[in-house]
Amino acid sequence: MSGLALCVTMADVEAESSTQPEAMEEENPLFSNLDLFLFTLIAGLIIYWFMSRKKAEPIPEFKKLDQPAPSTQETSFIEKMKKTGRNIVVFYGSQTGTGEEFANRLSKDAQRYGMKGMAADPEEYDMSELSRLAEIGNSLAIFCMATYGEGDPTDNAQDFYDWLQETDGQLDGVNYTVFALGNKTYEHYNAMGAYVDKRLEELGAKRVFDLGMGDDDGNLEEDFVTWREQFWPAMCEHFGVEASGEDSSVRQYELKEHNDINMNKVYTGELGRLKSFETQKPPFDAKNPFLAPVTVNRKLNKAGDRHLMHLEVDITGSKIRYESGDHVAVYPTNDTVIVNRLGQILGVDLDSVISLNNLDEESNKKHPFPCPTTYRTALTHYLDIIHPPRTNVLYELAQYATDLKDQENMRKMASSAPEGKALYQSFVLEDNRNILAILEDLPSLRPPIDHLCELMPRLQARYYSIASSSKVHPNSIHICAVLVEYTTKTGRLTKGVATTWLKNKLVADNAHKSTVPMYIRKSQFRLPFKASNPVIMVGPGTGIAPFMGFIQERGWLKEQGKEVGETVLYCGCRHKEEDYLYQEELEEAEKTGVITKLNVAFSRDQEQKVYVQHLLRTNKVDLWRQIHTDNAHIYICGDARNMARDVQTAFYEIAEELGGMTRTQATDYIKKLMTKGRYSQDVWS
């Protein structure tokens, strides 16, 4: 009997007793036989209830069903190296995949020298174990470290960077070398690679080969090949080993074809969890992007031969938050025409379901892309088939060319010999041949598609400065982009992967909405904490994007009754009547006082070209007051190679002339503004 039933029964009995006439109590004994029976029954029931109750059991400490099972992934790279007999570990800091690609190439190289290597993501391992590397004989740590943004580490190397800054541990007996990936047009060229190289030495590690400097503004592939071909002979001498002479291709993955598989278990473009595009669950990030419906896709320019576009995507219900100045990362897909042509030229059924499984069972990376999947999905969603292939791809595919001359040339292009470098530069880079163009122009080359898929780099997310403010548009993210489209020297029309894909994201009112897989990447490109500080924004072309968000936010702050400082914009385009981006919005913002002064450079509307840096010099007196007296914050967005450099030079000249400084002093002055966060850049090359 339950506790509730027992209480009700006792209450009923008490109610019956209370209705008995008082006279009966005088005439009868204190308890009748019936009373004794009932009390005995009740007492028995109470005793039975207490005795039969189960003792409270401690709650077992099980994980909730909706929590992921604890990872069985090895977090000690030292134990993994010992267990698998490896003596070389290649760590990579990679934002776009190139650093990871170089690390994989170096780890594969090790086999030719009687050594065994492994590529490792520092985010997946406990980097404080680096000091234990000395426990492994003839060991070496190689670091392929890319620099991101304003001299920052890549996302996956952030924890490693923090550890290097904080640790005081000793790395005596640890051998290392570093190859840095960067771009000379940026202010902090190869800052991350240089820092790792210097810091490891400070902690007592031994540099066994010089820091390599890769410049993506020049020829990053050539820089890497040259460094690599000098590095390995030096390692042979250091460790007392000889190259095996085996130049043959070493496969990293083996093909498994699935002839009878449940299609619900096949990846169709997801980046992490299977079916994540069908059942969306926050939080959304690089492995779990949100499918944001496109609500606006309009052409910005009135005329001309270019296509500039403004898109708006809806993030309602996603719990995604962003701030003005952040970047939106989108995952594009490749052109189906190119994918179909690749299938046709290689004679394969693109809808075959396959897996590429790592031959190294101990590797954390089980597949080069989500598997099982189809060749069509891999070529459409996962692999970069548009960029010119790197030399290692040509080298490994050379074995499949039946024409010996083709074989020789492909291998030559992968060498550091001057003739090979020149051939790669002209045939691949200058002529902008992607893998399809190479297959079309070398008819003797017909590699197996699974090996091609193994060698192709991953298709990466594209980052765009957000052109809106979450204060004004909390459920919408705006993107401003220009369609990339040009004809190569071979007469082929080349289209930008992401911008072509975005252009075709048409707005639909039916159930089949165009969606964009996206997530937010936080930025340091931020409006000043004090709204009363003046801001000077310089962003020609699509560099205006983040400033549309800044302007919206400054306008919102004014509406809230906040004191807002001067808001000055310098933007530019080719022709006022053709490609003056956001003209109506900007002129309205100036009219209402949100923009204090609007300065637009129309570069080709007169004989002499006029750019934003020319307008800066024209307004030098006001600028110097805003910067030197009023504590203004300067923001630059756009082309790093020319514009950002020319604008910086203009600021040097203004500081020289109006601040009475030498060029060295003016340079230091601007550098201090950068250090204080008052001169920020969001630039690309």
XYZ file of C-alpha atoms in Angstrom:
685
model
C 0.000 0.000 0.000
C 1.347 3.398 -0.898
C 1.938 6.136 1.669
C -0.839 8.245 0.119
C -3.378 5.359 0.383
C -2.389 4.701 3.994
C -3.000 8.330 5.018
C -6.421 8.310 3.397
C -7.421 5.088 5.217
C -6.353 6.391 8.633
C -8.213 9.659 8.061
C -11.363 7.741 7.120
C -11.142 5.622 10.311
C -10.648 8.686 12.482
C -13.677 10.354 10.884
C -15.867 7.308 11.630
C -14.778 7.203 15.290
C -15.552 10.865 15.796
C -19.170 10.357 14.744
C -19.896 7.783 17.463
C -22.429 9.109 20.095
C -20.843 10.147 23.395
C -23.402 7.939 25.258
C -21.830 4.810 23.816
C -18.505 5.665 25.402
C -20.224 5.590 28.812
C -22.115 2.334 28.255
C -19.385 0.279 26.435
C -15.787 -0.605 27.299
C -13.076 1.863 26.287
C -12.237 -0.230 23.165
C -14.624 -2.609 21.499
C -13.513 -5.769 19.713
C -14.014 -3.970 16.417
C -11.772 -1.110 17.555
C -9.077 -3.531 18.628
C -9.308 -5.336 15.302
C -9.069 -2.127 13.343
C -6.141 -0.800 15.391
C -4.329 -4.110 15.043
C -4.912 -4.086 11.293
C -3.705 -0.518 10.959
C -0.619 -1.161 13.115
C 0.205 -4.217 11.024
C -0.167 -2.286 7.831
C 2.097 0.480 9.141
C 4.770 -2.010 10.195
C 4.479 -3.811 6.838
C 4.765 -0.534 4.938
C 7.920 0.532 6.782
C 9.534 -2.884 6.541
C 8.746 -3.356 2.865
C 10.046 0.062 1.804
C 13.255 -0.142 -0.257
C 16.223 1.564 1.259
C 17.233 4.713 -0.621
C 19.921 3.735 -3.062
C 22.754 6.061 -3.980
C 22.295 7.505 -7.468
C 24.758 5.766 -9.770
C 27.255 8.162 -11.356
C 26.366 7.427 -14.949
C 26.863 9.959 -17.719
C 23.645 11.380 -19.080
C 22.586 9.696 -22.276
C 22.802 12.924 -24.257
C 26.413 13.535 -23.242
C 29.163 12.287 -25.532
C 31.121 9.307 -24.370
C 34.574 10.141 -23.018
C 37.115 10.366 -25.803
C 39.458 7.439 -26.188
C 41.824 9.583 -28.241
C 45.413 9.516 -27.042
C 46.369 12.950 -25.674
C 50.011 12.043 -25.112
C 51.950 12.341 -28.356
C 55.009 10.929 -26.536
C 53.196 7.686 -25.629
C 51.824 7.426 -29.151
C 55.317 7.899 -30.631
C 56.759 5.260 -28.332
C 53.951 2.808 -29.029
C 54.244 3.197 -32.803
C 58.036 3.516 -33.048
C 58.081 7.095 -34.343
C 60.870 9.573 -33.756
C 59.663 12.618 -35.722
C 56.562 14.636 -34.859
C 55.391 17.470 -37.124
C 53.074 19.937 -35.394
C 51.051 22.348 -37.490
C 49.304 25.645 -36.871
C 46.934 25.952 -39.818
C 43.980 28.208 -40.609
C 43.434 27.441 -44.289
C 44.891 23.922 -44.428
C 48.282 24.719 -45.987
C 50.257 24.288 -42.756
C 48.580 20.928 -42.194
C 49.327 19.927 -45.775
C 53.038 20.771 -45.383
C 53.155 18.853 -42.087
C 51.714 15.751 -43.751
C 54.283 15.982 -46.533
C 57.166 16.212 -44.054
C 55.879 13.282 -41.972
C 55.646 11.151 -45.132
C 59.167 12.233 -46.175
C 60.608 10.697 -43.001
C 60.119 7.164 -44.349
C 62.664 7.816 -47.089
C 65.303 8.435 -44.423
C 64.753 5.366 -42.273
C 62.714 7.411 -39.812
C 59.059 7.393 -38.932
C 57.031 10.575 -38.610
C 53.570 11.678 -37.549
C 51.696 14.916 -38.238
C 49.998 16.295 -35.132
C 47.497 19.006 -34.337
C 48.751 20.770 -31.166
C 45.127 21.330 -30.141
C 44.689 17.561 -29.716
C 47.723 16.921 -27.507
C 49.205 17.987 -24.194
C 52.041 20.228 -25.397
C 53.598 20.405 -21.922
C 54.917 16.910 -22.760
C 57.326 18.433 -25.269
C 60.095 18.182 -22.661
C 59.700 14.376 -22.734
C 60.663 14.178 -26.412
C 64.255 13.644 -25.273
C 63.141 10.208 -23.972
C 62.928 9.058 -27.620
C 66.252 8.437 -29.349
C 67.102 10.491 -32.456
C 63.886 12.447 -32.042
C 62.871 15.705 -33.665
C 59.930 18.101 -33.443
C 59.115 20.070 -36.601
C 56.705 23.010 -36.414
C 54.832 24.248 -39.506
C 53.312 27.417 -38.089
C 51.099 29.835 -40.004
C 50.441 33.404 -38.869
C 46.871 34.650 -38.891
C 45.517 38.203 -38.859
C 47.649 40.738 -36.998
C 50.483 38.382 -36.096
C 48.171 35.979 -34.257
C 48.386 32.196 -33.927
C 45.892 30.127 -35.877
C 42.862 28.876 -33.952
C 44.289 25.387 -33.456
C 47.643 26.750 -32.195
C 46.213 29.259 -29.686
C 46.566 26.948 -26.658
C 50.129 26.039 -27.675
C 50.973 29.747 -28.032
C 49.504 30.454 -24.570
C 51.517 27.597 -23.086
C 54.754 28.883 -24.659
C 54.128 32.297 -23.149
C 53.367 30.985 -19.665
C 55.700 28.014 -19.232
C 59.052 28.148 -17.523
C 59.740 24.454 -18.157
C 63.023 23.322 -19.632
C 63.275 21.695 -23.051
C 66.876 20.500 -22.778
C 67.578 17.630 -25.159
C 64.675 18.490 -27.469
C 65.649 18.892 -31.130
C 63.467 21.173 -33.248
C 63.094 23.208 -36.408
C 60.395 25.569 -37.663
C 58.915 26.391 -41.060
C 56.817 29.563 -40.937
C 53.927 30.342 -43.282
C 52.982 33.975 -43.821
C 52.576 36.852 -46.239
C 55.008 39.764 -46.606
C 52.229 42.247 -47.328
C 51.085 41.945 -43.709
C 52.521 44.033 -40.904
C 53.514 41.036 -38.760
C 55.112 38.796 -41.377
C 55.543 35.227 -40.074
C 55.269 36.466 -36.485
C 53.975 33.141 -35.120
C 56.692 31.002 -36.725
C 59.414 33.410 -35.620
C 58.043 33.459 -32.062
C 57.923 29.650 -31.789
C 61.481 29.408 -33.142
C 62.806 31.988 -30.665
C 60.813 30.789 -27.651
C 61.807 27.120 -28.019
C 65.454 28.151 -28.031
C 64.902 30.281 -24.895
C 63.427 27.229 -23.155
C 66.586 25.216 -23.886
C 65.593 23.275 -27.011
C 68.191 22.799 -29.741
C 67.513 24.255 -33.201
C 68.879 21.681 -35.659
C 67.965 23.589 -38.831
C 67.334 27.240 -39.649
C 63.889 28.807 -39.528
C 62.172 28.563 -42.916
C 60.220 31.612 -44.096
C 57.344 30.971 -46.509
C 55.847 33.982 -48.283
C 52.390 33.524 -49.769
C 52.660 36.907 -51.486
C 55.452 35.416 -53.577
C 55.518 31.645 -54.029
C 54.873 29.773 -50.789
C 55.183 26.386 -52.490
C 58.609 27.253 -53.878
C 59.776 28.539 -50.491
C 58.688 25.294 -48.838
C 60.229 22.998 -51.491
C 63.553 24.873 -51.315
C 63.648 24.718 -47.498
C 62.601 21.061 -47.475
C 65.285 19.984 -49.949
C 67.968 21.606 -47.787
C 66.436 20.383 -44.546
C 66.471 16.618 -45.145
C 70.178 16.302 -46.116
C 71.004 18.302 -42.971
C 68.880 15.879 -40.913
C 70.623 12.888 -42.475
C 73.956 14.338 -41.398
C 72.659 15.213 -37.929
C 71.187 11.761 -37.252
C 73.755 9.794 -39.247
C 71.280 8.219 -41.654
C 71.038 7.935 -45.428
C 68.119 8.363 -47.782
C 66.774 5.061 -49.043
C 66.578 6.486 -52.546
C 62.941 5.392 -52.735
C 61.104 8.190 -54.488
C 58.006 6.138 -55.189
C 54.636 7.320 -53.967
C 53.583 6.169 -50.524
C 49.818 5.924 -50.135
C 48.430 7.215 -46.851
C 44.865 5.948 -47.345
C 43.348 2.808 -48.797
C 40.127 2.695 -50.786
C 37.074 0.802 -49.546
C 34.065 0.636 -51.874
C 30.616 0.214 -50.289
C 28.315 -1.737 -52.578
C 25.513 -2.352 -50.103
C 25.256 0.405 -47.519
C 22.411 2.222 -45.806
C 22.434 5.653 -47.460
C 21.422 7.220 -44.125
C 24.971 6.468 -42.985
C 26.605 8.278 -45.915
C 27.898 11.855 -45.572
C 26.334 14.320 -47.993
C 28.392 17.444 -47.218
C 28.309 17.623 -43.410
C 31.596 18.648 -41.790
C 31.221 16.893 -38.447
C 28.196 15.021 -37.144
C 26.347 12.866 -39.675
C 22.941 14.393 -40.611
C 23.880 17.656 -38.864
C 22.350 19.585 -41.775
C 19.025 17.824 -41.224
C 18.859 18.220 -37.441
C 20.605 21.457 -36.542
C 21.814 21.779 -32.950
C 23.721 24.702 -31.399
C 26.414 25.677 -30.631
C 27.469 26.338 -34.208
C 31.148 26.388 -35.121
C 33.645 25.278 -37.774
C 32.633 21.603 -37.465
C 28.943 22.358 -37.007
C 27.936 25.297 -39.230
C 24.444 26.759 -39.196
C 22.398 26.608 -42.410
C 21.330 30.238 -42.640
C 18.547 30.999 -45.157
C 19.347 33.760 -47.681
C 16.767 36.554 -47.374
C 18.394 39.201 -49.609
C 20.744 38.884 -52.594
C 21.014 42.081 -54.597
C 23.515 43.563 -56.998
C 25.154 46.658 -55.555
C 26.667 48.267 -58.638
C 24.479 50.090 -61.162
C 26.674 49.430 -64.206
C 30.090 48.184 -65.306
C 31.379 44.711 -66.085
C 31.775 43.577 -62.471
C 29.200 42.043 -60.132
C 29.239 43.413 -56.581
C 26.683 41.871 -54.271
C 24.980 42.342 -50.929
C 23.567 39.269 -49.194
C 21.630 38.918 -45.982
C 21.294 35.610 -44.143
C 18.838 34.853 -41.356
C 20.186 33.519 -38.040
C 16.853 33.533 -36.159
C 16.707 30.777 -33.545
C 20.360 29.799 -33.961
C 21.600 31.440 -30.726
C 24.436 32.868 -32.853
C 25.768 36.181 -31.536
C 28.109 38.549 -33.317
C 29.640 41.989 -32.901
C 30.465 44.670 -35.438
C 33.873 43.827 -36.924
C 33.522 40.034 -36.648
C 33.893 37.728 -39.635
C 31.325 35.333 -41.015
C 32.840 32.085 -42.296
C 30.928 30.347 -45.081
C 31.468 26.902 -46.619
C 31.078 27.075 -50.405
C 30.725 24.180 -52.849
C 32.464 23.580 -56.162
C 30.864 24.114 -59.557
C 28.931 20.973 -60.598
C 30.116 21.429 -64.201
C 33.747 20.999 -63.126
C 32.884 18.062 -60.850
C 31.007 16.281 -63.659
C 33.849 16.923 -66.113
C 36.367 15.390 -63.691
C 34.201 12.283 -63.389
C 33.868 12.098 -67.160
C 37.573 12.533 -67.921
C 38.549 9.899 -65.329
C 35.767 7.541 -66.405
C 34.224 6.965 -62.978
C 30.760 6.721 -61.507
C 30.709 9.776 -59.233
C 27.857 8.315 -57.179
C 29.893 5.315 -55.992
C 29.983 5.215 -52.191
C 33.518 4.973 -50.853
C 35.710 5.429 -47.794
C 39.384 6.357 -47.735
C 40.769 4.754 -44.587
C 44.103 5.720 -43.044
C 46.650 2.915 -43.345
C 48.142 4.150 -40.080
C 45.647 2.749 -37.582
C 47.144 4.850 -34.768
C 46.510 8.147 -36.538
C 43.886 10.487 -35.099
C 42.937 11.372 -38.664
C 41.027 8.308 -39.865
C 39.932 9.785 -43.228
C 41.015 12.771 -45.360
C 37.374 13.964 -45.353
C 34.105 12.673 -43.824
C 33.527 9.039 -44.865
C 31.695 7.068 -46.123
C 30.633 9.405 -48.911
C 30.440 9.527 -52.703
C 33.094 10.800 -55.088
C 30.571 13.454 -56.128
C 30.139 14.727 -52.574
C 33.897 14.682 -51.930
C 34.642 16.684 -55.098
C 31.737 19.070 -54.495
C 31.919 19.727 -50.742
C 35.231 18.539 -49.337
C 38.085 18.975 -51.829
C 39.708 22.057 -53.335
C 39.705 21.303 -57.066
C 39.946 24.923 -58.263
C 43.283 26.183 -56.931
C 46.405 25.214 -58.914
C 47.739 21.982 -57.367
C 50.932 22.041 -55.340
C 54.111 20.354 -56.530
C 53.708 17.283 -54.296
C 50.408 16.471 -56.049
C 52.102 16.606 -59.455
C 54.982 14.508 -58.149
C 52.732 11.743 -56.824
C 50.467 11.718 -59.876
C 53.414 11.595 -62.301
C 53.598 7.781 -62.041
C 50.244 7.516 -63.831
C 51.327 9.452 -66.924
C 51.947 7.023 -69.791
C 53.925 9.634 -71.733
C 57.461 9.613 -70.291
C 57.941 13.298 -71.178
C 54.874 14.207 -69.118
C 56.211 12.091 -66.257
C 59.578 13.813 -66.391
C 58.085 17.318 -66.477
C 55.726 16.655 -63.578
C 58.588 15.363 -61.423
C 60.810 18.219 -62.527
C 58.192 20.762 -61.376
C 58.324 19.235 -57.894
C 62.077 19.779 -57.542
C 63.936 22.847 -56.328
C 66.034 22.982 -59.521
C 65.759 26.398 -61.230
C 64.424 24.797 -64.425
C 61.743 22.907 -62.471
C 60.713 26.012 -60.525
C 60.397 28.008 -63.732
C 58.303 25.270 -65.358
C 55.930 25.096 -62.380
C 55.674 28.896 -62.301
C 54.757 29.165 -65.982
C 52.727 25.981 -66.603
C 50.779 25.880 -63.337
C 50.782 29.275 -61.611
C 50.938 31.844 -64.422
C 48.565 29.856 -66.623
C 46.400 29.196 -63.547
C 45.807 25.533 -64.304
C 43.652 23.672 -61.814
C 43.633 19.859 -61.684
C 40.985 19.609 -64.423
C 42.997 21.842 -66.766
C 46.111 19.730 -66.124
C 44.237 16.518 -66.921
C 42.816 18.105 -70.091
C 46.243 19.356 -71.232
C 48.094 16.127 -70.357
C 45.960 13.418 -72.028
C 48.398 10.681 -70.967
C 47.679 11.435 -67.304
C 44.720 9.454 -65.990
C 45.234 8.723 -62.278
C 42.855 6.619 -60.172
C 40.275 8.980 -58.717
C 40.773 7.694 -55.156
C 44.467 8.676 -55.227
C 43.523 12.072 -56.661
C 41.012 12.558 -53.824
C 43.676 11.585 -51.298
C 46.065 14.242 -52.603
C 43.684 17.168 -53.094
C 43.651 19.673 -50.186
C 40.440 20.311 -48.262
C 38.042 22.978 -49.470
C 38.242 25.701 -46.827
C 35.744 28.140 -45.345
C 35.855 31.682 -46.757
C 35.825 34.631 -44.363
C 33.922 37.862 -44.965
C 33.852 40.980 -42.795
C 30.280 41.310 -41.527
C 28.562 44.344 -43.050
C 25.963 44.828 -40.309
C 25.576 45.587 -36.596
C 23.861 43.119 -34.277
C 22.457 46.097 -32.348
C 20.367 46.937 -35.432
C 20.159 43.470 -37.034
C 20.313 40.867 -34.226
C 18.838 38.106 -36.415
C 20.582 38.927 -39.673
C 24.157 38.929 -41.002
C 25.082 41.007 -44.052
C 27.820 40.111 -46.534
C 29.402 42.347 -49.182
C 31.433 40.613 -51.918
C 32.655 41.025 -55.485
C 32.370 38.190 -58.001
C 35.790 36.826 -58.989
C 35.824 35.941 -62.675
C 38.606 36.145 -65.271
C 40.046 34.423 -68.331
C 43.413 32.668 -67.970
C 46.253 32.658 -70.502
C 44.996 29.283 -71.746
C 41.632 30.880 -72.611
C 39.739 29.214 -69.774
C 37.155 31.165 -67.806
C 38.001 30.887 -64.115
C 35.413 31.705 -61.465
C 35.932 32.237 -57.761
C 34.527 29.278 -55.820
C 32.820 31.183 -53.009
C 31.695 34.313 -54.859
C 30.175 32.327 -57.749
C 28.388 30.122 -55.215
C 27.127 33.176 -53.282
C 25.929 34.885 -56.478
C 23.761 31.844 -57.218
C 22.156 31.798 -53.763
C 18.855 33.153 -54.974
C 16.114 34.156 -52.546
C 13.197 31.712 -52.573
C 9.830 32.028 -50.843
C 8.973 28.335 -51.142
C 10.080 25.515 -48.841
C 13.380 25.091 -50.729
C 15.190 28.132 -49.357
C 18.774 28.831 -50.412
C 20.964 28.326 -47.365
C 24.557 29.171 -46.473
C 26.499 26.928 -44.017
C 28.145 29.492 -41.740
C 29.608 30.290 -38.336
C 31.135 33.367 -36.680
C 34.843 33.990 -36.206
C 35.514 36.584 -33.534
C 37.753 39.519 -34.420
C 39.788 42.185 -32.629
C 38.489 44.753 -35.137
C 36.314 46.598 -32.627
C 34.792 50.046 -32.172
C 36.329 52.000 -29.254
C 34.934 51.199 -25.818
C 34.133 54.885 -25.351
C 31.610 55.950 -27.993
C 32.791 59.556 -27.571
C 36.127 58.689 -29.238
C 36.256 59.785 -32.894
C 36.650 57.007 -35.476
C 38.414 57.284 -38.841
C 37.433 54.471 -41.210
C 39.319 53.792 -44.457
C 37.775 51.122 -46.710
C 37.762 51.367 -50.508
C 35.793 48.835 -52.580
C 34.383 45.939 -50.573
C 36.648 47.097 -47.734
C 33.641 49.186 -46.733
C 31.907 46.057 -45.386
C 32.747 46.246 -41.650
C 32.199 50.001 -41.673
C 28.558 49.532 -42.644
C 28.244 47.705 -39.317
C 30.223 50.417 -37.501
C 28.015 53.162 -38.978
C 24.824 51.311 -38.046
C 26.109 50.866 -34.500
C 27.164 54.517 -34.095
C 23.708 55.532 -35.329
C 22.069 53.183 -32.807
C 24.200 54.623 -29.991
C 23.096 58.147 -30.929
C 19.473 57.011 -30.799
C 20.113 55.685 -27.287
C 21.179 59.193 -26.290
C 24.877 58.318 -25.996
C 27.576 60.894 -26.729
C 29.099 59.736 -30.014
C 32.369 61.186 -31.333
C 33.143 62.169 -34.909
C 32.537 59.352 -37.401
C 34.619 59.915 -40.548
C 34.597 57.568 -43.543
C 37.036 57.343 -46.458
C 35.794 54.924 -49.101
C 36.326 54.587 -52.838
C 35.236 53.048 -56.089
C 36.076 53.325 -59.784
C 33.142 55.359 -61.087
C 30.418 57.215 -59.193
C 27.738 56.184 -61.682
C 28.791 52.525 -61.757
C 30.037 51.047 -58.502
C 29.481 53.514 -55.667
C 28.658 50.912 -53.004
C 25.866 51.662 -50.530
C 25.533 55.203 -51.918
C 21.987 55.786 -50.634
C 22.742 54.431 -47.152
C 25.956 56.441 -46.803
C 24.472 59.712 -48.013
C 21.495 59.263 -45.687
C 23.861 58.577 -42.759
C 25.752 61.805 -43.521
C 22.495 63.722 -43.860
C 21.308 62.562 -40.408
C 24.696 63.262 -38.808
C 25.628 59.635 -38.125
C 28.591 60.115 -40.491
C 30.331 63.377 -39.635
C 32.168 63.524 -42.942
C 31.862 61.264 -45.986
C 34.935 61.204 -48.268
C 34.619 59.156 -51.463
C 37.474 58.664 -53.946
C 36.255 57.943 -57.498
C 39.520 56.668 -58.900
C 38.670 56.674 -62.617
C 36.240 59.568 -63.020
C 39.084 61.938 -63.961
C 42.330 61.744 -65.887
C 44.465 61.570 -62.742
C 43.567 58.618 -60.513
C 42.368 59.537 -57.027
C 42.562 57.045 -54.164
C 41.672 57.188 -50.458
C 45.267 58.031 -49.479
C 45.035 61.197 -51.593
C 41.917 62.282 -49.693
C 43.687 61.603 -46.388
C 46.449 64.017 -47.362
C 43.857 66.599 -48.448
C 42.238 66.464 -44.987
C 45.516 66.216 -43.063
C 44.804 69.082 -40.629
C 41.505 67.615 -39.443
C 43.027 64.137 -39.333
C 45.964 65.196 -37.210
C 43.659 66.953 -34.724
C 41.421 63.885 -34.499
C 44.370 61.513 -33.994
C 46.789 63.561 -31.887
C 44.390 65.683 -29.819
C 41.026 63.922 -29.785
C 42.239 60.319 -29.319
C 40.681 59.033 -32.561
C 40.758 55.331 -33.496
C 41.847 54.466 -37.056
C 40.462 51.465 -38.961
C 41.759 50.164 -42.305
C 39.964 47.458 -44.309
C 40.730 46.104 -47.779
C 43.730 45.209 -49.921
C 46.906 44.589 -47.913
C 49.340 44.557 -50.814
C 48.874 48.158 -51.985
C 46.082 50.125 -50.301
C 46.913 49.384 -46.651
C 50.580 50.127 -47.257
C 49.876 53.391 -49.122
C 47.415 54.536 -46.444
C 49.956 53.833 -43.712
C 52.540 55.866 -45.613
C 50.056 58.754 -45.821
C 49.678 58.680 -42.035
C 53.493 58.683 -41.646
C 53.678 61.782 -43.852
C 50.921 63.576 -41.906
C 52.697 62.836 -38.606
C 55.979 64.102 -40.090
C 54.533 67.322 -41.435
C 52.059 68.307 -38.730
C 53.717 66.605 -35.787
C 57.216 67.842 -36.632
C 58.633 64.322 -36.644
C 61.312 62.498 -38.569
C 60.192 59.456 -40.598
C 61.539 57.160 -37.867
C 59.605 59.042 -35.188
C 56.454 59.060 -37.341
C 56.779 55.303 -37.894
C 57.173 54.726 -34.152
C 54.176 56.988 -33.495
C 51.882 54.920 -35.753
C 53.314 51.688 -34.328
C 52.398 52.876 -30.823
C 48.859 53.568 -31.999
C 48.741 49.947 -33.210
C 50.014 48.669 -29.857
C 47.358 50.686 -28.023
C 44.636 49.311 -30.287
C 44.024 52.690 -31.917
C 45.195 51.639 -35.408
C 43.474 48.424 -36.498
C 43.591 46.593 -39.812
C 41.311 43.997 -41.385
C 43.146 43.338 -44.626
C 43.625 40.602 -47.198
C 45.946 40.012 -50.140
